[in-house]
Amino acid sequence: MTTSELVRRLRENGDLRSPEWERAMGAAPRHLFVPDRAWCTPDGAPFAIDRFADPERWREAAYADAAIVTQVDDGAGDPASGRGARTSSLSAPGVVVSFLELLAPRDHDRVLEIGTGTGWTAALLSSRLGAGRVTSVEVDERVAETAAANLREAGFAPDLVIGDGEKGVPARAPFDRVHVTCGVTALPLSWVEQTRPGGMILFPWMPSFGDGHKARLTVTGDGHAIGRFHGSADYMMLRSQRSPGFGDLDRDGEETRTRLDPRTVTGDSDVAIAGMLPDVLGAERIVRGRPGLVLVDEAGTSWARCSYRAGADDFPVVQGGERRLWDEVEAAYLRWVGWGSPGRDRFGLVAGVEGQRVWLDRPSNVI
């Protein structure tokens, strides 16, 4: 497998459209950013790769359209084992390129990258713009050191900073583009402040409820950033915004029933629900042997679960704490239905000093 074969596949899939990024991929071969041992996660079964034990499979993984896990448990575990929480990776080429196409930097733009990772995206940006126009910040010192070595071997020398990406790099501001390679729930105001008016911030918006989405916001002259969603995204979270988790799911509480199938509210309505209930975490889990939708609030004061039952007329709900989270989610879903069940592409975000809000159809119509 080679870069040219990967490029052809990405062009056929529609992820790669611009000749500038095709040239960048040729100048920054992906295998230079793949560690000797790691865990490859294609659409099928994941598998370990080892450059010395099986160089052919390692090379195949390097040019597959699949993510490669390069760190687990913040460096405490072995990524090639397939066990542990995934905390850094080399993203799938199709995902990387589709984000860069949305970023659409101009020849003179200065770019801030949040999350250096292996350094491959920083290399692609450096090839496209020149390394002097690229600043990349990485919170993990060991990850940053490896990225620096990878970039040197590939012949690129962007400005690498070790630090908390949530704070940006004010010393190098203003930037024309901010490119974020980790999941973000709440857009940090520092990124807005460090982007010049008319500049863009591209990031994976990973709300507490539902799926993740590509968000592209344009910075205004009054300290806000406004934009829409452009398809799905699934990234490891910015470390300072990691979820607190669900805690004990097997709790007793007030038992009721609902006629609304809980599987319905995890579909196209998820952006609207996340916008109306930004502090509610929701995910599918198995509790007491039954799959269902589990909900908790970020304050840790309330929780709920609603179990799935095939062919049922209604569904059991258990709720506890200060709030009735299932009732809130159900009401938010039915409100979305009352709007005519608008698709995800009709929603967007506005962020600024007042916080972050989801809007429908136009920025003035926040939900």
Coordinates of C-alpha atoms in Angstrom, one line a residue:
M1 CA 0.0 0.0 0.0
T2 CA 1.3 3.5 -0.9
T3 CA 0.3 7.1 -0.6
S4 CA -0.9 7.2 -4.2
E5 CA -3.3 4.2 -3.6
L6 CA -4.6 5.9 -0.4
V7 CA -5.1 9.2 -2.3
R8 CA -7.0 7.4 -5.1
R9 CA -9.3 5.7 -2.5
L10 CA -9.9 9.1 -0.7
R11 CA -10.8 10.7 -4.0
E12 CA -13.2 8.0 -4.9
N13 CA -14.9 8.3 -1.5
G14 CA -15.2 12.0 -2.0
D15 CA -13.1 12.9 1.1
L16 CA -10.2 14.4 -0.9
R17 CA -11.1 17.0 -3.5
S18 CA -8.4 19.6 -3.6
P19 CA -5.0 19.1 -5.4
E20 CA -3.3 21.1 -2.6
W21 CA -4.1 18.4 -0.1
E22 CA -3.2 15.6 -2.5
R23 CA 0.2 17.2 -2.9
A24 CA 0.5 17.6 0.9
M25 CA -0.2 13.8 1.4
G26 CA 2.6 13.0 -1.1
A27 CA 5.0 15.3 0.8
A28 CA 4.0 13.9 4.3
P29 CA 3.8 10.0 3.9
R30 CA 1.6 8.7 6.7
H31 CA 3.8 5.8 7.6
L32 CA 6.4 8.2 9.0
F33 CA 3.8 9.0 11.8
V34 CA 2.8 5.5 12.7
P35 CA 4.6 4.1 15.9
D36 CA 6.3 0.7 15.8
R37 CA 3.5 -0.9 17.9
A38 CA -0.1 0.3 18.0
W39 CA -3.7 -0.8 17.6
C40 CA -5.5 -0.4 14.2
T41 CA -9.3 0.2 14.3
P42 CA -10.8 -0.4 10.8
D43 CA -14.5 -0.8 10.3
G44 CA -14.1 -4.5 10.8
A45 CA -12.2 -6.2 13.7
P46 CA -9.4 -4.1 15.2
F47 CA -5.9 -5.6 15.4
A48 CA -2.5 -5.0 16.8
I49 CA 0.3 -3.9 14.5
D50 CA 4.0 -4.4 15.1
R51 CA 6.6 -3.0 12.6
F52 CA 9.2 -5.6 13.4
A53 CA 7.1 -8.7 14.0
D54 CA 4.9 -8.2 10.9
P55 CA 6.2 -5.3 8.8
E56 CA 3.8 -6.0 5.9
R57 CA 0.7 -5.7 8.1
W58 CA 2.1 -2.6 9.8
R59 CA 2.6 -1.0 6.3
E60 CA -0.9 -2.0 5.3
A61 CA -2.4 -0.3 8.4
A62 CA -0.3 2.8 7.8
Y63 CA -2.1 3.4 4.5
A64 CA -5.5 2.0 5.4
D65 CA -8.4 4.5 5.9
A66 CA -8.5 3.6 9.6
A67 CA -7.6 5.2 12.9
I68 CA -4.6 3.9 14.7
V69 CA -4.6 4.1 18.5
T70 CA -1.2 5.3 19.7
Q71 CA -1.8 5.8 23.4
V72 CA -4.1 4.4 26.1
D73 CA -4.7 5.5 29.7
D74 CA -2.7 8.7 29.2
G75 CA 0.5 6.7 28.5
A76 CA 0.1 4.2 31.4
G77 CA -0.9 1.2 29.2
D78 CA 0.2 -0.6 26.0
P79 CA -1.8 0.6 23.0
A80 CA -1.0 -2.6 21.1
S81 CA -2.9 -4.6 23.7
G82 CA -6.2 -3.3 22.6
R83 CA -7.1 -2.6 26.3
G84 CA -7.4 0.7 28.2
A85 CA -9.0 4.1 27.6
R86 CA -7.9 5.5 24.2
T87 CA -6.2 8.8 24.8
S88 CA -4.3 9.6 21.6
S89 CA -4.4 8.4 18.1
L90 CA -3.5 8.8 14.4
S91 CA -6.9 9.6 12.9
A92 CA -8.3 7.9 9.8
P93 CA -7.1 9.6 6.6
G94 CA -10.6 10.2 5.4
V95 CA -11.5 12.0 8.6
V96 CA -8.3 14.1 8.5
V97 CA -8.7 15.1 4.9
S98 CA -12.4 15.9 5.2
F99 CA -11.7 18.2 8.1
L100 CA -8.8 19.9 6.2
E101 CA -11.1 20.4 3.2
L102 CA -13.6 22.2 5.4
L103 CA -10.8 24.2 7.0
A104 CA -9.9 25.5 3.5
P105 CA -6.9 27.6 4.5
R106 CA -5.6 30.3 2.0
D107 CA -2.0 30.5 1.1
H108 CA -1.2 33.3 3.5
D109 CA -3.2 32.0 6.5
R110 CA -1.7 31.3 9.9
V111 CA -3.1 28.2 11.5
L112 CA -3.3 27.1 15.1
E113 CA -3.7 23.3 15.6
I114 CA -5.1 22.1 18.9
G115 CA -3.8 18.6 19.6
T116 CA -0.6 17.7 17.8
G117 CA -0.9 13.9 18.3
T118 CA 1.5 12.0 16.0
G119 CA 2.2 15.2 14.0
W120 CA 0.7 14.0 10.7
T121 CA -1.9 16.8 10.4
A122 CA 0.7 19.4 11.4
A123 CA 2.9 18.0 8.6
L124 CA 0.0 18.2 6.1
L125 CA -0.6 21.8 7.1
S126 CA 3.1 22.6 7.0
S127 CA 3.3 21.2 3.5
R128 CA 0.3 23.2 2.4
L129 CA 1.2 26.6 4.0
G130 CA 4.8 26.4 5.0
A131 CA 5.9 25.4 8.5
G132 CA 6.3 29.0 9.6
R133 CA 2.5 29.5 9.3
V134 CA 1.7 26.5 11.5
T135 CA 1.5 26.4 15.3
S136 CA 0.5 23.2 17.0
V137 CA -0.1 22.7 20.8
E138 CA -0.1 19.3 22.6
V139 CA -0.9 18.8 26.3
D140 CA 1.0 15.5 26.7
E141 CA 4.8 16.0 26.8
R142 CA 5.6 12.5 25.7
V143 CA 3.2 12.7 22.8
A144 CA 4.7 16.0 21.8
E145 CA 8.2 14.7 21.9
T146 CA 7.3 11.8 19.6
A147 CA 5.5 14.2 17.2
A148 CA 8.5 16.4 17.1
A149 CA 10.7 13.5 16.1
N150 CA 8.2 12.4 13.5
L151 CA 8.1 15.8 12.0
R152 CA 11.9 16.1 11.9
E153 CA 12.1 12.8 10.0
A154 CA 9.5 14.0 7.5
G155 CA 11.4 17.3 7.0
F156 CA 8.9 19.7 8.7
A157 CA 9.5 22.2 11.5
P158 CA 6.3 23.9 12.6
D159 CA 6.1 25.8 15.9
L160 CA 5.4 23.1 18.5
V161 CA 4.1 24.1 21.9
I162 CA 3.6 21.9 25.0
G163 CA 0.6 23.1 26.9
D164 CA -3.1 23.1 27.5
G165 CA -4.8 23.5 24.2
E166 CA -7.8 25.0 25.8
K167 CA -5.8 28.2 26.4
G168 CA -4.6 28.4 22.8
V169 CA -1.2 30.1 22.1
P170 CA -1.8 33.8 22.7
A171 CA 1.9 34.6 22.0
R172 CA 1.4 33.6 18.3
A173 CA -2.1 35.1 17.8
P174 CA -4.0 36.2 15.8
F175 CA -4.7 33.2 13.7
D176 CA -6.7 32.9 10.5
R177 CA -7.7 29.3 11.2
V178 CA -8.0 27.2 14.3
H179 CA -8.0 23.5 13.6
V180 CA -9.0 21.2 16.5
T181 CA -8.2 17.5 16.5
C182 CA -10.0 16.5 19.7
G183 CA -13.6 16.5 20.8
V184 CA -15.0 19.7 22.3
T185 CA -18.2 20.2 24.2
A186 CA -17.9 23.9 25.1
L187 CA -15.9 26.1 22.7
P188 CA -13.2 27.9 24.7
L189 CA -13.5 31.7 24.5
S190 CA -9.7 31.8 24.1
W191 CA -9.9 30.3 20.6
V192 CA -12.4 33.0 19.6
E193 CA -10.2 35.7 21.1
Q194 CA -7.1 34.4 19.3
T195 CA -8.8 34.2 15.9
R196 CA -9.0 37.4 13.8
P197 CA -12.4 38.6 12.6
G198 CA -13.4 36.6 9.5
G199 CA -11.2 33.7 10.6
M200 CA -12.6 30.2 11.1
I201 CA -12.6 27.7 13.9
L202 CA -13.1 24.1 12.9
F203 CA -13.7 21.5 15.6
P204 CA -15.5 18.2 16.4
W205 CA -18.4 19.3 18.6
M206 CA -19.0 16.5 21.0
P207 CA -22.1 17.4 23.1
S208 CA -23.0 15.5 26.2
F209 CA -26.1 14.1 24.5
G210 CA -26.0 12.2 21.2
D211 CA -23.4 12.0 18.4
G212 CA -20.5 14.3 17.5
H213 CA -20.5 16.8 14.6
K214 CA -18.1 18.8 12.5
A215 CA -18.6 22.4 13.4
R216 CA -17.2 25.3 11.4
L217 CA -17.6 28.7 13.0
T218 CA -16.6 32.1 11.7
V219 CA -15.4 34.7 14.1
T220 CA -17.2 38.0 14.1
G221 CA -15.9 41.5 15.0
D222 CA -17.8 41.6 18.3
G223 CA -16.2 38.6 20.0
H224 CA -18.5 35.8 18.8
A225 CA -18.1 32.8 16.5
I226 CA -21.1 31.6 14.5
G227 CA -21.5 28.7 12.1
R228 CA -23.1 25.4 11.2
F229 CA -22.6 21.6 11.4
H230 CA -21.1 19.7 8.4
G231 CA -21.6 16.0 9.1
S232 CA -20.6 13.6 11.9
A233 CA -17.4 13.4 13.9
D234 CA -16.2 11.1 16.7
Y235 CA -13.0 12.2 18.5
M236 CA -11.2 11.7 21.8
M237 CA -12.1 14.5 24.1
L238 CA -10.0 17.6 24.9
R239 CA -8.6 16.5 28.2
S240 CA -9.9 19.4 30.2
Q241 CA -13.4 18.6 28.9
R242 CA -13.6 14.9 29.5
S243 CA -16.9 13.6 30.7
P244 CA -17.4 12.9 34.4
G245 CA -19.0 9.6 33.4
F246 CA -22.3 8.0 34.5
G247 CA -21.5 6.7 37.9
D248 CA -23.7 3.9 39.4
L249 CA -26.4 3.1 36.8
D250 CA -28.0 0.3 38.8
R251 CA -30.0 2.5 41.2
D252 CA -33.5 2.4 42.5
G253 CA -35.7 5.4 42.0
E254 CA -39.2 6.5 41.0
E255 CA -40.7 4.1 38.4
T256 CA -43.0 5.3 35.7
R257 CA -43.7 4.3 32.1
T258 CA -43.6 6.1 28.7
R259 CA -45.1 5.4 25.3
L260 CA -42.1 7.1 23.6
D261 CA -39.6 4.6 22.4
P262 CA -36.2 5.7 23.9
R263 CA -34.4 4.6 20.8
T264 CA -36.3 7.4 18.9
V265 CA -34.6 10.3 20.9
T266 CA -31.1 9.2 19.9
G267 CA -31.6 9.9 16.2
D268 CA -31.8 13.1 14.2
S269 CA -33.2 15.0 17.2
D270 CA -29.9 14.7 19.1
V271 CA -28.6 18.2 18.2
A272 CA -31.8 19.8 19.3
I273 CA -31.9 17.9 22.6
A274 CA -28.2 18.7 23.2
G275 CA -29.0 22.4 22.6
M276 CA -32.0 22.5 25.0
L277 CA -30.3 20.3 27.7
P278 CA -26.6 21.0 27.4
D279 CA -25.8 19.6 30.9
V280 CA -27.5 16.2 30.3
L281 CA -25.3 13.2 29.4
G282 CA -27.0 10.4 27.5
A283 CA -25.8 7.1 26.1
E284 CA -27.0 3.6 25.4
R285 CA -26.0 1.1 28.2
I286 CA -26.9 -2.3 29.5
V287 CA -28.3 -2.2 33.0
R288 CA -29.6 -5.3 34.8
G289 CA -29.2 -7.2 31.6
R290 CA -31.4 -4.9 29.5
P291 CA -30.2 -2.3 27.0
G292 CA -31.6 1.2 27.4
L293 CA -31.0 4.9 27.3
V294 CA -29.1 6.2 30.4
L295 CA -29.1 9.8 31.5
V296 CA -27.2 11.8 34.1
D297 CA -26.7 15.5 34.7
E298 CA -23.2 17.0 34.9
A299 CA -23.8 18.2 38.4
G300 CA -24.3 14.6 39.6
T301 CA -27.6 15.4 41.2
S302 CA -30.0 13.4 39.0
W303 CA -30.2 10.3 36.8
A304 CA -32.6 8.2 34.7
R305 CA -32.8 5.1 32.6
C306 CA -35.4 3.9 30.1
S307 CA -35.1 0.3 29.0
Y308 CA -35.8 -1.0 25.4
R309 CA -38.4 -3.7 25.0
A310 CA -39.0 -5.1 21.5
G311 CA -42.7 -4.9 20.5
A312 CA -43.7 -3.2 23.7
D313 CA -46.7 -0.8 24.0
D314 CA -44.8 1.2 26.6
F315 CA -41.3 1.3 28.2
P316 CA -40.2 1.3 31.9
V317 CA -38.6 4.5 33.2
V318 CA -36.6 4.8 36.5
Q319 CA -35.6 8.3 37.6
G320 CA -33.9 9.7 40.7
G321 CA -32.5 12.9 42.1
E322 CA -33.5 16.6 42.0
R323 CA -34.6 16.5 38.4
R324 CA -36.7 14.1 36.2
L325 CA -34.2 13.8 33.4
W326 CA -36.3 11.4 31.2
D327 CA -39.2 13.8 31.4
E328 CA -37.0 16.7 30.3
V329 CA -35.5 14.7 27.4
E330 CA -39.0 13.5 26.3
A331 CA -40.3 17.1 26.4
A332 CA -37.3 18.3 24.4
Y333 CA -37.8 15.6 21.8
L334 CA -41.5 16.4 21.4
R335 CA -40.6 20.1 21.1
W336 CA -38.3 19.2 18.2
V337 CA -41.1 17.2 16.6
G338 CA -43.3 20.3 16.9
W339 CA -40.8 22.3 14.9
G340 CA -41.3 19.8 12.0
S341 CA -38.4 17.5 12.9
P342 CA -35.7 19.6 11.3
G343 CA -32.5 17.9 10.2
R344 CA -29.1 18.4 11.7
D345 CA -28.0 20.6 8.8
R346 CA -30.5 23.3 9.9
F347 CA -28.8 23.8 13.2
G348 CA -25.7 25.7 14.2
L349 CA -23.7 27.2 17.1
V350 CA -23.0 30.7 18.4
A351 CA -20.3 31.1 21.0
G352 CA -19.0 34.1 22.9
V353 CA -18.5 35.6 26.3
E354 CA -22.1 34.8 27.2
G355 CA -21.5 31.1 26.6
Q356 CA -22.5 28.8 23.8
R357 CA -26.0 28.2 22.3
V358 CA -27.4 26.0 19.6
W359 CA -29.6 27.8 17.0
L360 CA -32.1 26.7 14.4
D361 CA -32.1 28.1 10.8
R362 CA -30.6 31.5 11.9
P363 CA -28.3 32.6 14.7
S364 CA -30.9 34.8 16.2
N365 CA -33.2 31.8 16.8
V366 CA -31.4 30.1 19.7
I367 CA -33.2 27.2 21.2

